[in-house]
Amino acid sequence: MLKLVWLIPLSPLIGFAINFLLGRRLKLGEGVVKLVACASVFISLVITLGAFYEYGWSYAAEHNNAPYLTTLFTWLPGGLAHQTLGRSAGALAEFKITWGYQIDQLSLVMMFVVTFVGFLIHVFATGYMQGDKGYYRFFSYLNLFMFMMLLLVMGSNFLIMFIGWEGVGLCSYLLIGYYFDRKEAGDASKKAFIVNRIGDFGFALAIMGVFAVFGSLEFTKVRELAGAYPIEGLWQFGLMSWLALGLFIGATGKSAQIPLYIWLPDAMAGPTPVSALIHAATMVTAGVFMVTRTNFIFQRSVTMMLIVALIGCLTAFVAATIGITQTDIKKVLAYSTVSQLGYMFLGAGVGAFIAAIFHVFTHAFFKALLFLGSGSVIHGMHHEQEMPKMGGLAKYMPTTYKTMLAGWLAICGIIPFAGFWSKDEILWRSFSTGIFAGGKLLWIVGFITAGMTAFYMTRLMALTFWGEERFRKAHGDGDHHDSSHGSGHGTVEPHESPRSMTTPLIVLAVFSVFIGLIGIPRAFPALVGSHANINIFERWLEPVIDDVHHLHSAEATVGSASAHQHSESSTAAAVPAEGANHAAEAEAVSGSEYLLMILSLGIAIGGIMLGRFFYLKNPDLPRIWAERLRPLYTLSFNKWYWDYLLDVKAVEAGKEFNRGLWRVDALAVDGGVNGSSWLTRLAATISGAWDKYVVDGLVNASGWGARFGSIALRAVQTGFWQNYALLFTVGLFLCLFLYERSALLELVRGLYRAATGK
């Protein structure tokens, strides 16, 4: 199957082409459209599973865990270019970009998540979008989204990853704004597109920097060369730190971290399957994947590792506080996604890259379940999204309710559900990190956030499925594709969703319960005196991810990393892999890890109990406490005013700045240009008049003079000698008059005297 991996991204691209180009022209029915869309993704899933099996069972062992690289063609032959930075500055490097795929343990995990969860979302959407007038357009966009995300995770170099990176941004714009006739959807799609452009700019600069430093954009080559660079200690900011900063700016945009997280909650304007695809299987996990793929760069900078951890921790906390007060069921889930992404970056920042990807893996299942479950609720509630207008839905939608219970317990972090294992591993690694001081503070914030997560997710379940049936009092308006859906109902009567929608929920629920067991911490066997590593997920990723517990020596932490220059590959140079120290770490684990695990479980249970107490046992308490804590409630409800500061203040300031630039352009630039053109026109007018009336006038006058002179002369040319004699006489007298005037006068006088006798 490894030889067929090129078909994995190609299959959904073909599905996109068929539905998009022929769906409307040939008026393909919904049956054909959904068959093409789902089959194309299913083919990718089957090939992915085959590649997973072949790589894991034979290729990895035979090739010492080396990645399987396949090159389809040379995309950009390029030429020679000088490296301008780093140790090889001035050397010539060949800029050659091949279109190829890198199949290794990390890419296979992401390929499975994208194709498996993506396929279930496609199946769910066949029922959810039934009757929509843009059915073919919706599924063609979904297929294109799958193609771009697969390109992102499979690309063998930075440039192919960047194409997929930009592609998922384009698809998010198309799908968030799917209801283009709604202003809210249009604004949300533009917001997502523009905010992501900010992050993408940093990523693009980082890619240029990578080539300038390493002379290559191939991941395998860059990873090999990065090991030769020393670790830049805390507050040192060298080449590796700048590269990591650019990459992280890109990640904050795509994975919705502070300050670029504001687009993700607004992305709920699109259809619910889109929300599930963006939040669970594709776009928002791209940033975490990219940071993990380039971990060999981040590990060379202690400062950037700290920044990643701080931003992730802060994002997790802030998003959780906002989720507590939101009333739209999809908005609550959106902020929970932002918060969980913060956990992932917290894990990456403390060196637990495997734990971060494990949380990406488990989160994909339970978050897809929660979003699709919310879509089932919205469908059954006749497109109502406000939780205060729901309640008591458990008996009306039993399958949706039971499956969402699994997702709820998973995100709350209850053992043995998937979210417990991945989130607890991140918290433990934050507590025990040796990369920089302050890990325990990060753990405290993450610990409190875990309690808030359990609280607001219990609030969601209570307001939606438990308690009073408030839906009989109101019939709202949500995101459903059919605006007439539910018409004719005096009151809302909820109903269970069709099998096409509930079957994916059941499958995701099973995975949300059991999939976390593949990542049981290695500390568990130590309880019975064993040093065996039963963490299947960790063992799988160890060969490709340089997971770290600390960066070598105290000098790296205080800023003297120059003493640590390594010439070997980054796997051995940057940090010791966890797999090399299994026994030592297992022996070093004390009761503190188990205590922290119990505390994590305890605060999750406490958050659940508190949520039930407030929203089920005493439904008036939230209003009372909201009044008592009015400033905090207002801060949370208004999203810490971050949207206000950016959407209103920053945007308005930008608009005012642009208006100022416009005035400068209109008065100064355009004024100068227009003034110079006016002067030019004036000079041209004067020049034209001079040429027309003076220069041309003289020329024309000489011509006219010659013409009239010839006419006059022609009048005397009669051909009669009498006329010539007369003219001769007249001419003679004129000549005498002009030249011999006195003699002529004497002659005239003489003639006169002779005639008169005087």
Tab-separated table of C-alpha atoms in Angstrom, residues 149-507:
chain	number	residue	atom	x	y	z
A	149	MET	CA	-5.275	18.703	4.798
A	150	LEU	CA	-3.808	15.452	3.522
A	151	LEU	CA	-1.355	17.458	1.441
A	152	LEU	CA	-0.376	19.348	4.582
A	153	VAL	CA	0.357	16.273	6.702
A	154	MET	CA	1.920	14.168	3.936
A	155	GLY	CA	4.186	16.718	2.224
A	156	SER	CA	7.889	15.929	2.297
A	157	ASN	CA	9.001	19.556	2.391
A	158	PHE	CA	7.987	22.925	3.756
A	159	LEU	CA	6.614	24.217	0.466
A	160	ILE	CA	4.134	21.385	-0.055
A	161	MET	CA	3.070	21.742	3.565
A	162	PHE	CA	2.557	25.454	2.936
A	163	ILE	CA	0.356	24.758	-0.095
A	164	GLY	CA	-1.837	22.514	2.036
A	165	TRP	CA	-1.658	25.111	4.805
A	166	GLU	CA	-3.009	27.829	2.536
A	167	GLY	CA	-5.461	25.397	0.989
A	168	VAL	CA	-7.206	24.599	4.260
A	169	GLY	CA	-7.424	28.336	4.859
A	170	LEU	CA	-9.176	28.774	1.521
A	171	CYS	CA	-11.541	25.871	2.217
A	172	SER	CA	-12.395	27.245	5.644
A	173	TYR	CA	-13.302	30.542	3.958
A	174	LEU	CA	-15.562	28.734	1.492
A	175	LEU	CA	-17.251	26.528	4.086
A	176	ILE	CA	-17.637	29.051	6.899
A	177	GLY	CA	-19.225	31.381	4.359
A	178	TYR	CA	-21.255	28.567	2.796
A	179	TYR	CA	-24.476	30.442	3.568
A	180	PHE	CA	-23.266	33.407	1.551
A	181	ASP	CA	-26.668	35.073	1.709
A	182	ARG	CA	-26.219	35.616	5.458
A	183	LYS	CA	-24.162	38.583	6.580
A	184	GLU	CA	-22.986	36.739	9.691
A	185	ALA	CA	-21.523	33.920	7.609
A	186	GLY	CA	-19.864	36.304	5.176
A	187	ASP	CA	-18.290	38.322	7.974
A	188	ALA	CA	-17.093	35.176	9.751
A	189	SER	CA	-15.474	33.775	6.618
A	190	LYS	CA	-13.664	37.038	5.912
A	191	LYS	CA	-12.531	37.221	9.526
A	192	ALA	CA	-11.118	33.694	9.398
A	193	PHE	CA	-9.341	34.379	6.125
A	194	ILE	CA	-7.811	37.697	7.186
A	195	VAL	CA	-6.721	36.606	10.671
A	196	ASN	CA	-5.069	33.518	9.225
A	197	ARG	CA	-3.199	35.662	6.711
A	198	ILE	CA	-1.419	37.319	9.640
A	199	GLY	CA	-0.155	33.997	10.901
A	200	ASP	CA	0.626	32.732	7.413
A	201	PHE	CA	2.912	35.705	6.842
A	202	GLY	CA	5.087	34.557	9.745
A	203	PHE	CA	5.110	31.000	8.421
A	204	ALA	CA	6.140	32.191	4.948
A	205	LEU	CA	9.027	34.227	6.382
A	206	ALA	CA	10.132	31.208	8.401
A	207	ILE	CA	10.189	29.035	5.279
A	208	MET	CA	12.420	31.585	3.539
A	209	GLY	CA	14.630	31.611	6.609
A	210	VAL	CA	14.858	27.820	6.654
A	211	PHE	CA	16.234	27.777	3.114
A	212	ALA	CA	18.586	30.672	3.845
A	213	VAL	CA	20.008	28.784	6.837
A	214	PHE	CA	19.936	25.146	5.727
A	215	GLY	CA	19.888	25.384	1.928
A	216	SER	CA	16.999	22.938	1.710
A	217	LEU	CA	13.283	22.732	2.438
A	218	GLU	CA	13.140	18.940	2.789
A	219	PHE	CA	12.171	17.911	6.322
A	220	THR	CA	14.669	15.059	6.499
A	221	LYS	CA	17.557	17.262	5.365
A	222	VAL	CA	16.679	20.169	7.654
A	223	ARG	CA	16.290	17.828	10.628
A	224	GLU	CA	19.724	16.395	9.965
A	225	LEU	CA	21.384	19.814	9.669
A	226	ALA	CA	19.591	21.385	12.638
A	227	GLY	CA	21.485	19.122	15.025
A	228	ALA	CA	24.703	20.973	14.256
A	229	TYR	CA	23.401	24.173	15.830
A	230	PRO	CA	23.831	24.803	19.562
A	231	ILE	CA	20.908	25.104	21.913
A	232	GLU	CA	20.074	28.774	22.439
A	233	GLY	CA	19.524	29.267	26.141
A	234	LEU	CA	16.849	31.222	27.920
A	235	TRP	CA	16.656	34.836	26.679
A	236	GLN	CA	19.110	34.116	23.894
A	237	PHE	CA	17.559	34.769	20.506
A	238	GLY	CA	19.632	33.485	17.643
A	239	LEU	CA	18.850	32.012	14.251
A	240	MET	CA	16.950	29.006	15.576
A	241	SER	CA	14.819	31.230	17.794
A	242	TRP	CA	13.878	33.469	14.880
A	243	LEU	CA	12.956	30.488	12.732
A	244	ALA	CA	10.901	28.994	15.556
A	245	LEU	CA	9.185	32.342	16.135
A	246	GLY	CA	8.073	32.578	12.509
A	247	LEU	CA	6.786	29.015	12.571
A	248	PHE	CA	4.936	29.616	15.831
A	249	ILE	CA	3.278	32.775	14.514
A	250	GLY	CA	1.887	30.636	11.718
A	251	ALA	CA	0.733	28.048	14.238
A	252	THR	CA	-1.049	30.620	16.422
A	253	GLY	CA	-3.142	31.680	13.452
A	254	LYS	CA	-4.103	28.260	12.186
A	255	SER	CA	-4.539	26.697	15.635
A	256	ALA	CA	-6.310	29.697	17.176
A	257	GLN	CA	-3.949	30.748	19.951
A	258	ILE	CA	-3.803	34.126	21.658
A	259	PRO	CA	-3.924	36.670	20.085
A	260	LEU	CA	-5.149	35.139	16.800
A	261	TYR	CA	-7.883	32.897	18.203
A	262	ILE	CA	-10.818	35.219	17.526
A	263	TRP	CA	-11.713	33.717	14.143
A	264	LEU	CA	-12.470	30.225	15.444
A	265	PRO	CA	-15.618	30.880	17.535
A	266	ASP	CA	-17.080	32.908	14.668
A	267	ALA	CA	-16.472	29.942	12.362
A	268	MET	CA	-19.641	28.468	13.855
A	269	ALA	CA	-21.553	30.440	11.212
A	270	GLY	CA	-20.975	27.549	8.818
A	271	PRO	CA	-22.947	24.278	8.824
A	272	THR	CA	-22.264	22.068	11.856
A	273	PRO	CA	-20.397	19.341	9.893
A	274	VAL	CA	-17.984	22.068	8.824
A	275	SER	CA	-17.454	23.018	12.457
A	276	ALA	CA	-16.686	19.397	13.290
A	277	LEU	CA	-14.253	19.095	10.386
A	278	ILE	CA	-12.423	22.318	11.239
A	279	HIS	CA	-12.329	21.782	15.000
A	280	ALA	CA	-11.612	18.068	15.156
A	281	ALA	CA	-9.985	16.530	12.111
A	282	THR	CA	-8.358	19.214	10.040
A	283	MET	CA	-7.548	22.870	10.184
A	284	VAL	CA	-7.014	23.763	13.836
A	285	THR	CA	-4.730	20.804	14.491
A	286	ALA	CA	-2.457	21.872	11.638
A	287	GLY	CA	-0.513	24.270	13.844
A	288	VAL	CA	0.205	21.632	16.485
A	289	PHE	CA	1.249	19.190	13.778
A	290	MET	CA	3.565	21.745	12.176
A	291	VAL	CA	5.258	22.577	15.495
A	292	THR	CA	5.710	18.867	16.180
A	293	ARG	CA	7.012	18.171	12.675
A	294	THR	CA	9.590	20.945	13.136
A	295	ASN	CA	10.356	20.109	16.775
A	296	PHE	CA	14.062	19.851	15.866
A	297	ILE	CA	14.034	23.631	15.346
A	298	PHE	CA	12.023	24.505	18.442
A	299	GLN	CA	14.264	22.372	20.637
A	300	ARG	CA	17.240	24.527	19.733
A	301	SER	CA	15.629	27.506	21.518
A	302	VAL	CA	14.748	27.397	25.210
A	303	THR	CA	13.168	30.847	24.907
A	304	MET	CA	10.758	29.768	22.187
A	305	MET	CA	9.841	26.610	24.087
A	306	LEU	CA	8.905	28.816	27.033
A	307	ILE	CA	6.903	31.178	24.805
A	308	VAL	CA	5.005	28.262	23.257
A	309	ALA	CA	4.185	26.880	26.705
A	310	LEU	CA	3.082	30.264	28.083
A	311	ILE	CA	0.874	31.093	25.095
A	312	GLY	CA	-0.691	27.635	25.189
A	313	CYS	CA	-1.320	27.783	28.918
A	314	LEU	CA	-2.808	31.276	28.752
A	315	THR	CA	-5.018	30.361	25.788
A	316	ALA	CA	-6.329	27.264	27.565
A	317	PHE	CA	-7.261	29.292	30.639
A	318	VAL	CA	-8.795	32.317	28.893
A	319	ALA	CA	-10.880	30.228	26.486
A	320	ALA	CA	-12.189	28.112	29.371
A	321	THR	CA	-13.307	31.206	31.277
A	322	ILE	CA	-15.180	32.425	28.193
A	323	GLY	CA	-16.852	29.066	27.599
A	324	ILE	CA	-18.443	29.175	31.047
A	325	THR	CA	-20.924	31.924	30.129
A	326	GLN	CA	-21.732	31.284	26.447
A	327	THR	CA	-25.287	30.224	25.624
A	328	ASP	CA	-24.934	29.031	22.010
A	329	ILE	CA	-24.149	25.301	22.124
A	330	LYS	CA	-21.694	25.558	19.232
A	331	LYS	CA	-19.953	28.589	20.740
A	332	VAL	CA	-19.343	26.656	23.965
A	333	LEU	CA	-17.766	23.842	21.974
A	334	ALA	CA	-15.760	26.348	19.940
A	335	TYR	CA	-14.161	27.858	23.030
A	336	SER	CA	-13.562	24.377	24.394
A	337	THR	CA	-11.609	23.670	21.204
A	338	VAL	CA	-9.503	26.799	21.682
A	339	SER	CA	-8.847	25.722	25.266
A	340	GLN	CA	-7.875	22.169	24.302
A	341	LEU	CA	-5.560	23.502	21.607
A	342	GLY	CA	-3.923	25.531	24.346
A	343	TYR	CA	-3.257	22.293	26.222
A	344	MET	CA	-1.616	20.872	23.107
A	345	PHE	CA	0.742	23.834	22.787
A	346	LEU	CA	1.437	23.679	26.512
A	347	GLY	CA	2.559	20.093	25.999
A	348	ALA	CA	4.737	21.032	23.031
A	349	GLY	CA	6.257	23.938	24.945
A	350	VAL	CA	7.396	21.737	27.827
A	351	GLY	CA	8.917	19.254	25.391
A	352	ALA	CA	6.094	16.701	25.496
A	353	PHE	CA	5.571	16.653	21.738
A	354	ILE	CA	4.277	13.091	21.807
A	355	ALA	CA	1.761	13.987	24.508
A	356	ALA	CA	0.669	16.988	22.425
A	357	ILE	CA	0.047	14.794	19.375
A	358	PHE	CA	-1.676	12.225	21.589
A	359	HIS	CA	-4.072	14.945	22.709
A	360	VAL	CA	-4.580	15.920	19.056
A	361	PHE	CA	-5.391	12.263	18.396
A	362	THR	CA	-7.867	11.744	21.250
A	363	HIS	CA	-9.361	15.216	20.895
A	364	ALA	CA	-10.226	14.522	17.261
A	365	PHE	CA	-12.599	11.740	18.289
A	366	PHE	CA	-14.389	13.261	21.260
A	367	LYS	CA	-14.555	16.757	19.779
A	368	ALA	CA	-15.941	15.444	16.479
A	369	LEU	CA	-18.449	13.498	18.571
A	370	LEU	CA	-19.472	16.588	20.533
A	371	PHE	CA	-19.820	18.777	17.461
A	372	LEU	CA	-21.738	16.212	15.463
A	373	GLY	CA	-23.837	15.553	18.550
A	374	SER	CA	-24.620	19.258	18.779
A	375	GLY	CA	-25.530	19.136	15.087
A	376	SER	CA	-27.908	16.281	15.834
A	377	VAL	CA	-29.437	18.366	18.621
A	378	ILE	CA	-29.805	21.369	16.320
A	379	HIS	CA	-31.379	19.152	13.660
A	380	GLY	CA	-33.758	17.584	16.167
A	381	MET	CA	-34.595	20.965	17.684
A	382	HIS	CA	-35.527	22.456	14.313
A	383	HIS	CA	-32.346	24.547	14.030
A	384	GLU	CA	-32.335	25.937	17.572
A	385	GLN	CA	-28.857	26.597	19.005
A	386	GLU	CA	-29.511	28.478	22.246
A	387	MET	CA	-29.133	26.122	25.210
A	388	PRO	CA	-31.507	28.101	27.481
A	389	LYS	CA	-34.232	27.202	24.963
A	390	MET	CA	-33.543	23.470	25.236
A	391	GLY	CA	-33.513	21.137	28.232
A	392	GLY	CA	-34.878	17.667	28.841
A	393	LEU	CA	-33.810	16.333	25.446
A	394	ALA	CA	-32.388	13.055	26.789
A	395	LYS	CA	-35.692	11.214	26.449
A	396	TYR	CA	-36.393	12.613	22.976
A	397	MET	CA	-32.945	11.978	21.519
A	398	PRO	CA	-31.625	8.903	23.365
A	399	THR	CA	-28.907	7.923	20.892
A	400	THR	CA	-27.571	11.446	20.601
A	401	TYR	CA	-27.648	11.813	24.388
A	402	LYS	CA	-25.869	8.542	25.160
A	403	THR	CA	-23.134	9.167	22.640
A	404	MET	CA	-22.592	12.721	23.835
A	405	LEU	CA	-22.187	11.377	27.357
A	406	ALA	CA	-19.030	9.645	26.142
A	407	GLY	CA	-17.708	12.846	24.577
A	408	TRP	CA	-18.593	14.831	27.697
A	409	LEU	CA	-16.753	12.464	30.048
A	410	ALA	CA	-13.790	12.338	27.669
A	411	ILE	CA	-13.305	16.104	27.521
A	412	CYS	CA	-13.857	16.376	31.285
A	413	GLY	CA	-10.940	13.995	31.809
A	414	ILE	CA	-12.653	11.086	33.532
A	415	ILE	CA	-10.780	7.785	33.580
A	416	PRO	CA	-10.746	5.636	31.363
A	417	PHE	CA	-12.125	7.942	28.669
A	418	ALA	CA	-9.729	9.186	25.998
A	419	GLY	CA	-9.292	12.740	27.224
A	420	PHE	CA	-8.059	11.663	30.654
A	421	TRP	CA	-4.896	9.977	29.413
A	422	SER	CA	-3.741	12.662	27.002
A	423	LYS	CA	-4.566	15.694	29.141
A	424	ASP	CA	-3.112	14.149	32.285
A	425	GLU	CA	0.140	13.367	30.491
A	426	ILE	CA	0.446	17.018	29.431
A	427	LEU	CA	-0.216	18.227	32.976
A	428	TRP	CA	2.334	15.817	34.424
A	429	ARG	CA	4.988	16.816	31.913
A	430	SER	CA	4.293	20.486	32.669
A	431	PHE	CA	4.803	19.834	36.371
A	432	SER	CA	8.020	17.878	35.882
A	433	THR	CA	9.632	19.780	33.007
A	434	GLY	CA	13.309	20.512	33.315
A	435	ILE	CA	13.578	22.788	30.306
A	436	PHE	CA	12.920	25.956	32.294
A	437	ALA	CA	11.768	27.002	35.734
A	438	GLY	CA	8.098	27.647	36.362
A	439	GLY	CA	6.663	24.339	35.225
A	440	LYS	CA	4.682	24.000	38.429
A	441	LEU	CA	2.984	27.335	37.757
A	442	LEU	CA	2.011	26.082	34.313
A	443	TRP	CA	0.613	22.960	35.955
A	444	ILE	CA	-1.471	25.037	38.382
A	445	VAL	CA	-3.073	27.028	35.555
A	446	GLY	CA	-3.670	23.862	33.540
A	447	PHE	CA	-5.091	22.139	36.609
A	448	ILE	CA	-7.581	24.957	37.257
A	449	THR	CA	-8.496	24.985	33.570
A	450	ALA	CA	-9.290	21.265	33.763
A	451	GLY	CA	-11.806	21.981	36.517
A	452	MET	CA	-13.402	24.796	34.527
A	453	THR	CA	-13.624	22.524	31.477
A	454	ALA	CA	-15.546	19.914	33.454
A	455	PHE	CA	-17.811	22.645	34.836
A	456	TYR	CA	-18.826	24.316	31.560
A	457	MET	CA	-19.202	21.021	29.720
A	458	THR	CA	-21.504	19.791	32.498
A	459	ARG	CA	-23.377	23.062	32.107
A	460	LEU	CA	-23.789	22.268	28.403
A	461	MET	CA	-25.155	18.798	29.144
A	462	ALA	CA	-27.488	20.078	31.863
A	463	LEU	CA	-28.947	22.907	29.792
A	464	THR	CA	-29.336	20.661	26.746
A	465	PHE	CA	-30.357	17.217	27.949
A	466	TRP	CA	-31.365	17.480	31.606
A	467	GLY	CA	-33.835	19.460	33.630
A	468	GLU	CA	-36.908	21.370	32.500
A	469	GLU	CA	-38.175	21.160	28.918
A	470	ARG	CA	-37.748	24.838	28.100
A	471	PHE	CA	-38.005	24.254	24.346
A	472	ARG	CA	-41.794	24.350	24.536
A	473	LYS	CA	-41.596	28.051	25.331
A	474	ALA	CA	-39.570	29.156	22.333
A	475	HIS	CA	-38.689	28.163	18.808
A	476	GLY	CA	-35.360	29.654	17.732
A	477	ASP	CA	-33.306	30.048	14.649
A	478	GLY	CA	-29.936	28.435	14.073
A	479	ASP	CA	-27.611	27.257	11.395
A	480	HIS	CA	-29.666	24.585	9.695
A	481	HIS	CA	-29.567	24.578	5.947
A	482	ASP	CA	-33.318	24.623	5.473
A	483	SER	CA	-34.922	27.785	6.751
A	484	SER	CA	-38.333	26.204	6.520
A	485	HIS	CA	-37.340	23.241	8.607
A	486	GLY	CA	-39.831	22.748	11.389
A	487	SER	CA	-42.440	25.069	9.991
A	488	GLY	CA	-45.941	24.280	10.972
A	489	HIS	CA	-45.060	23.466	14.574
A	490	GLY	CA	-46.912	25.435	17.188
A	491	THR	CA	-44.270	24.313	19.667
A	492	VAL	CA	-41.015	22.519	19.059
A	493	GLU	CA	-41.240	18.746	19.325
A	494	PRO	CA	-37.677	17.356	19.336
A	495	HIS	CA	-36.927	14.204	17.407
A	496	GLU	CA	-34.008	11.835	17.038
A	497	SER	CA	-31.808	12.215	13.980
A	498	PRO	CA	-31.737	9.635	11.165
A	499	ARG	CA	-29.297	6.729	11.126
A	500	SER	CA	-26.986	8.493	8.704
A	501	MET	CA	-26.348	10.972	11.511
A	502	THR	CA	-26.453	8.726	14.591
A	503	THR	CA	-24.205	5.958	13.228
A	504	PRO	CA	-21.105	8.211	13.096
A	505	LEU	CA	-21.938	9.325	16.644
A	506	ILE	CA	-21.917	5.730	17.878
A	507	VAL	CA	-18.582	4.975	16.210
